[in-house]
Amino acid sequence: MRSRVIMVFAVVAVLLGGVLLVPTAYARLAGDDGSGGGGGGAGSVAAPAPTPPPPPTLAAGPVSVAFKGEFFSWALMDRQTGKISGSPNMTSTSSTESMIKAWIVSDYLRQLGNKEPSAALKKAASLAIRDSNDDAANQVYKAAGGSYAIPAGGQPGPVIKRAISICGLTDTKRGNVPKYEGYWSFTRMSPRDAVRLADCIADGKAAGPKWTKWVLSEMSKVQGTTAAKDQKLKSGGGRWGIINGLPKSITAQGPVSMKNGWTPLYYDGNWHVNCLAVNGKWSLAVMMRYSIKNGLDYGAQFCASVATQLVTPQPGAALKVPQQPVGKF
């Protein structure tokens, strides 16, 4: 009798043990450790979420272009570190043309301090940047203390002198074209100095605390294309070049401020084309001279190409996810 009772209890114990073990094992396989479904039970290793890549920016890198012309040069400043990279000839100079208008406006406004300019001069300052209007730029240049007299001793005039001293320019010189040496558009500047100038405008030294945001805003609202309908005798559409080479992943981060300069010059038979752009992380300049027969679009496409090639990481670059050990049960 006693042996039968013992056997019955043994069978019941085995059956109950099986019933209890099955759900427990199932729960472990399902990743349920009794902590409310958080996963990663004892013996498992949760794979961390992949680290998202940094937002795209412009960074130093190789640039290759099939340019045909007299001069091609570019420079890029990392505005976080101040480091400048670029083509081997980034210290060589070319005429600024309308690119210098952003400085002329900044120089005038900084001298005002907290004062307001007249309505006419404030409108002229806006037109000089947004529409690259020459007459408007001349008004502001005169108000800033500029003169078209040829400076003595090979020195640039006072407006350009201040750009050199305030922005730490090292390659910039007065124009070298007879009869036009005192004109702002013939100022000779290197791409290296151009990115310094853009940084100087963006960081507030050029226009001062009251006017910096206004100048950068005007530069972000430059309008008009390279099309003939947008190009006038004393003004012209200047929204092209670097801005066209930037992906939406960069332009969506915030406004890009810009000021291009472009003129077909009779004395050397070349287009002088310059592109300048700046945002919170970088400033980029591309400068070139090439045959007039090639047209403005020729230069604009090279400015865009340089910008595109410097985008980091390049669009479509694969995201590398580190391999994690597989959890064991």
XYZ file of C-alpha atoms in Angstrom:
329
model
C 0.000 0.000 0.000
C 2.760 2.418 1.027
C 4.705 1.734 -2.234
C 1.598 2.493 -4.334
C 1.074 5.812 -2.534
C 4.701 6.739 -3.048
C 4.481 5.865 -6.753
C 1.308 7.995 -7.188
C 2.970 11.003 -5.558
C 6.028 10.538 -7.769
C 3.945 10.501 -10.954
C 2.003 13.608 -9.870
C 5.264 15.403 -9.075
C 6.670 14.626 -12.515
C 3.505 15.823 -14.243
C 3.347 19.042 -12.223
C 7.019 19.686 -12.820
C 6.530 19.350 -16.563
C 3.574 21.736 -16.529
C 5.615 24.334 -14.648
C 8.753 23.896 -16.705
C 7.133 24.243 -20.099
C 5.769 27.808 -19.592
C 9.031 28.833 -17.915
C 11.119 27.654 -20.854
C 8.674 29.201 -23.303
C 8.871 32.500 -21.470
C 12.664 32.441 -21.670
C 12.599 31.746 -25.392
C 10.162 34.617 -25.868
C 12.523 36.968 -24.031
C 10.156 37.396 -21.067
C 12.216 37.578 -17.878
C 9.284 38.611 -15.755
C 10.315 42.273 -15.764
C 7.324 43.528 -17.739
C 8.367 42.704 -21.319
C 11.524 44.831 -21.425
C 13.447 42.121 -23.301
C 17.049 41.163 -22.747
C 16.475 38.474 -20.119
C 19.276 36.798 -18.228
C 21.857 35.604 -20.709
C 20.732 37.920 -23.569
C 22.693 40.915 -24.985
C 20.619 43.801 -26.346
C 22.116 45.324 -29.493
C 22.430 49.123 -29.049
C 20.763 51.377 -31.583
C 23.193 52.424 -34.338
C 24.724 55.862 -33.817
C 23.263 58.232 -36.397
C 25.826 59.877 -38.677
C 26.652 63.556 -38.125
C 24.630 65.970 -40.265
C 26.189 66.662 -43.678
C 28.528 69.629 -43.944
C 31.367 70.850 -46.145
C 34.778 69.536 -45.185
C 38.270 69.462 -46.656
C 38.684 66.976 -49.455
C 39.891 66.485 -53.021
C 38.313 68.500 -55.820
C 38.606 67.629 -59.495
C 37.338 69.877 -62.301
C 37.858 69.970 -66.055
C 38.320 73.747 -66.071
C 39.706 75.557 -69.090
C 40.756 79.113 -68.473
C 43.372 81.464 -67.085
C 42.731 81.054 -63.356
C 40.866 78.678 -61.057
C 41.186 78.567 -57.281
C 39.104 77.735 -54.219
C 39.308 77.737 -50.428
C 37.194 76.341 -47.592
C 37.249 77.445 -43.956
C 36.069 75.206 -41.146
C 34.530 77.927 -38.987
C 34.621 75.708 -35.888
C 38.413 75.375 -35.985
C 39.468 78.245 -38.261
C 41.406 75.834 -40.480
C 41.531 76.737 -44.170
C 42.045 74.183 -46.939
C 41.867 74.577 -50.673
C 43.600 74.417 -54.015
C 47.415 74.764 -54.128
C 47.017 78.327 -55.465
C 44.434 79.500 -52.911
C 46.668 82.466 -51.996
C 46.692 83.791 -55.580
C 44.465 86.766 -56.333
C 41.836 87.865 -58.813
C 39.500 90.872 -58.947
C 36.643 90.680 -56.465
C 33.965 92.246 -58.675
C 30.626 92.390 -56.808
C 31.679 89.856 -54.178
C 33.173 92.766 -52.186
C 29.760 94.459 -51.872
C 28.976 92.392 -48.778
C 31.994 93.991 -47.087
C 31.165 97.527 -48.301
C 27.701 97.277 -46.749
C 29.088 95.753 -43.529
C 31.783 98.413 -43.220
C 29.255 101.235 -43.564
C 26.787 99.770 -41.069
C 29.469 99.005 -38.466
C 30.476 102.672 -38.492
C 26.893 103.635 -37.637
C 26.979 101.618 -34.420
C 23.465 101.667 -32.977
C 22.279 104.443 -35.264
C 19.880 103.852 -38.132
C 20.904 104.760 -41.689
C 18.646 106.944 -43.761
C 15.851 105.080 -45.508
C 17.549 105.724 -48.848
C 20.898 104.302 -47.722
C 19.325 101.289 -46.037
C 17.485 100.550 -49.268
C 20.722 100.991 -51.221
C 22.508 98.579 -48.871
C 19.818 95.974 -49.477
C 19.874 96.435 -53.259
C 23.674 96.222 -53.334
C 23.494 92.736 -51.833
C 20.201 91.246 -53.032
C 20.320 92.577 -56.604
C 24.061 93.278 -56.850
C 23.126 96.823 -57.871
C 26.232 98.852 -58.758
C 24.702 102.313 -58.289
C 23.415 101.305 -54.855
C 26.836 99.896 -53.914
C 28.497 103.140 -55.020
C 26.189 105.098 -52.703
C 27.076 102.931 -49.733
C 30.765 102.928 -50.635
C 30.844 106.722 -50.600
C 28.933 106.843 -47.298
C 31.490 104.411 -45.815
C 34.326 106.792 -46.734
C 35.351 105.238 -50.013
C 36.851 107.167 -52.893
C 37.672 106.372 -56.501
C 40.873 108.370 -56.403
C 43.916 106.199 -57.013
C 45.485 105.622 -53.589
C 49.069 106.746 -53.099
C 51.966 104.427 -52.456
C 50.314 101.326 -53.865
C 47.961 101.086 -50.906
C 44.235 100.247 -51.088
C 41.661 102.859 -50.140
C 40.250 103.210 -46.598
C 37.280 100.842 -47.027
C 39.473 98.005 -48.257
C 42.192 98.844 -45.727
C 39.665 98.252 -42.974
C 38.739 94.877 -44.455
C 42.401 93.885 -44.335
C 42.911 95.005 -40.738
C 39.573 93.957 -39.218
C 39.314 90.580 -40.962
C 42.996 89.636 -40.919
C 43.433 89.459 -44.689
C 46.957 88.766 -45.924
C 46.726 88.540 -49.720
C 44.345 91.402 -50.565
C 45.646 94.361 -52.582
C 44.333 97.341 -54.479
C 43.435 96.927 -58.141
C 46.186 96.926 -60.744
C 44.221 98.008 -63.822
C 45.335 101.457 -65.071
C 42.735 104.215 -64.454
C 40.617 101.873 -62.301
C 42.949 101.122 -59.407
C 40.718 102.883 -56.874
C 37.525 101.050 -57.861
C 36.230 98.564 -55.320
C 35.458 95.967 -58.005
C 39.120 95.753 -59.047
C 40.337 94.945 -55.542
C 42.500 91.823 -55.789
C 41.676 89.100 -53.299
C 42.569 85.438 -52.894
C 40.093 82.657 -52.123
C 41.891 82.254 -48.786
C 41.133 85.882 -47.918
C 37.602 85.579 -49.291
C 36.681 82.830 -46.808
C 38.242 84.916 -44.035
C 36.105 87.850 -45.148
C 32.945 85.703 -45.081
C 33.836 84.433 -41.613
C 34.456 88.018 -40.493
C 30.969 88.999 -41.678
C 29.339 85.953 -40.078
C 31.047 86.295 -36.691
C 30.066 89.939 -36.289
C 33.381 91.758 -36.619
C 32.529 93.249 -40.015
C 29.114 94.807 -39.384
C 29.063 94.907 -35.586
C 26.517 93.516 -33.122
C 23.518 95.543 -34.292
C 23.807 94.866 -38.029
C 25.348 91.407 -38.468
C 22.049 89.511 -38.530
C 20.629 92.022 -40.993
C 23.590 91.652 -43.384
C 23.518 87.843 -43.218
C 19.765 87.880 -43.797
C 20.171 90.089 -46.871
C 22.898 87.769 -48.166
C 20.559 84.792 -47.737
C 17.968 86.588 -49.876
C 20.145 87.186 -52.925
C 17.907 86.655 -55.943
C 18.005 86.064 -59.680
C 19.669 83.536 -61.963
C 22.307 83.546 -64.695
C 19.544 83.870 -67.315
C 19.779 86.858 -69.653
C 16.468 88.234 -68.332
C 18.008 88.517 -64.848
C 21.238 90.166 -65.976
C 21.109 93.954 -66.382
C 23.742 96.550 -67.189
C 24.225 97.684 -63.567
C 22.631 94.855 -61.605
C 22.068 91.156 -61.976
C 20.736 87.926 -60.610
C 23.282 86.368 -58.310
C 21.624 83.319 -56.738
C 23.644 80.564 -58.365
C 26.923 78.697 -57.965
C 27.721 77.276 -54.525
C 24.084 77.324 -53.443
C 23.186 75.087 -56.404
C 25.795 72.520 -55.380
C 24.497 72.068 -51.826
C 22.085 69.214 -51.058
C 18.852 69.862 -49.165
C 20.369 68.062 -46.178
C 22.667 71.094 -45.775
C 20.383 73.944 -46.842
C 17.675 72.607 -44.504
C 19.997 73.156 -41.529
C 19.658 76.927 -41.822
C 20.091 79.859 -44.207
C 23.164 80.024 -46.426
C 24.409 83.587 -46.899
C 26.137 84.396 -50.160
C 27.511 87.085 -52.470
C 28.847 86.362 -55.917
C 30.822 88.630 -58.224
C 30.901 88.420 -62.011
C 31.926 90.663 -64.904
C 33.104 90.082 -68.501
C 36.118 92.406 -68.724
C 37.246 93.871 -72.007
C 40.869 94.470 -71.001
C 41.740 90.779 -70.728
C 38.859 89.125 -72.619
C 37.845 87.063 -69.595
C 34.875 86.511 -67.362
C 35.926 87.197 -63.780
C 33.594 85.002 -61.719
C 33.647 84.591 -57.945
C 31.344 82.642 -55.649
C 31.213 83.171 -51.885
C 28.944 81.471 -49.332
C 28.908 81.046 -45.564
C 26.830 79.375 -42.853
C 27.409 78.546 -39.188
C 29.947 75.790 -39.926
C 31.938 76.802 -42.987
C 32.737 79.460 -45.563
C 33.602 78.628 -49.174
C 35.019 80.716 -52.021
C 35.648 79.809 -55.664
C 37.347 82.307 -57.982
C 38.144 82.039 -61.678
C 38.958 83.786 -64.944
C 38.081 82.257 -68.295
C 37.243 83.239 -71.854
C 34.212 85.485 -72.353
C 32.990 83.158 -75.089
C 32.174 80.496 -72.502
C 29.478 82.553 -70.782
C 28.431 83.022 -67.155
C 26.907 79.553 -66.758
C 30.334 78.036 -67.336
C 31.681 79.585 -64.148
C 28.502 79.010 -62.155
C 28.660 75.266 -62.755
C 32.231 75.031 -61.436
C 31.268 76.853 -58.244
C 28.457 74.332 -57.767
C 30.747 71.407 -58.558
C 33.311 72.389 -55.925
C 30.596 72.648 -53.278
C 29.113 69.274 -54.202
C 32.492 67.535 -54.071
C 33.174 68.879 -50.577
C 29.906 67.606 -49.067
C 30.722 65.226 -46.190
C 29.462 62.559 -45.866
C 28.600 62.196 -49.520
C 24.891 61.490 -50.169
C 24.186 57.772 -50.278
C 27.248 56.841 -48.241
C 26.568 53.573 -46.413
C 26.007 53.775 -42.682
C 28.348 51.342 -40.950
C 26.668 49.616 -38.018
C 29.071 47.923 -35.579
C 28.442 44.199 -35.186
C 27.160 43.133 -31.780
C 27.428 39.654 -30.164
C 24.303 37.522 -30.517
C 22.600 36.820 -27.215
C 22.583 33.217 -25.957
C 19.736 31.572 -24.036
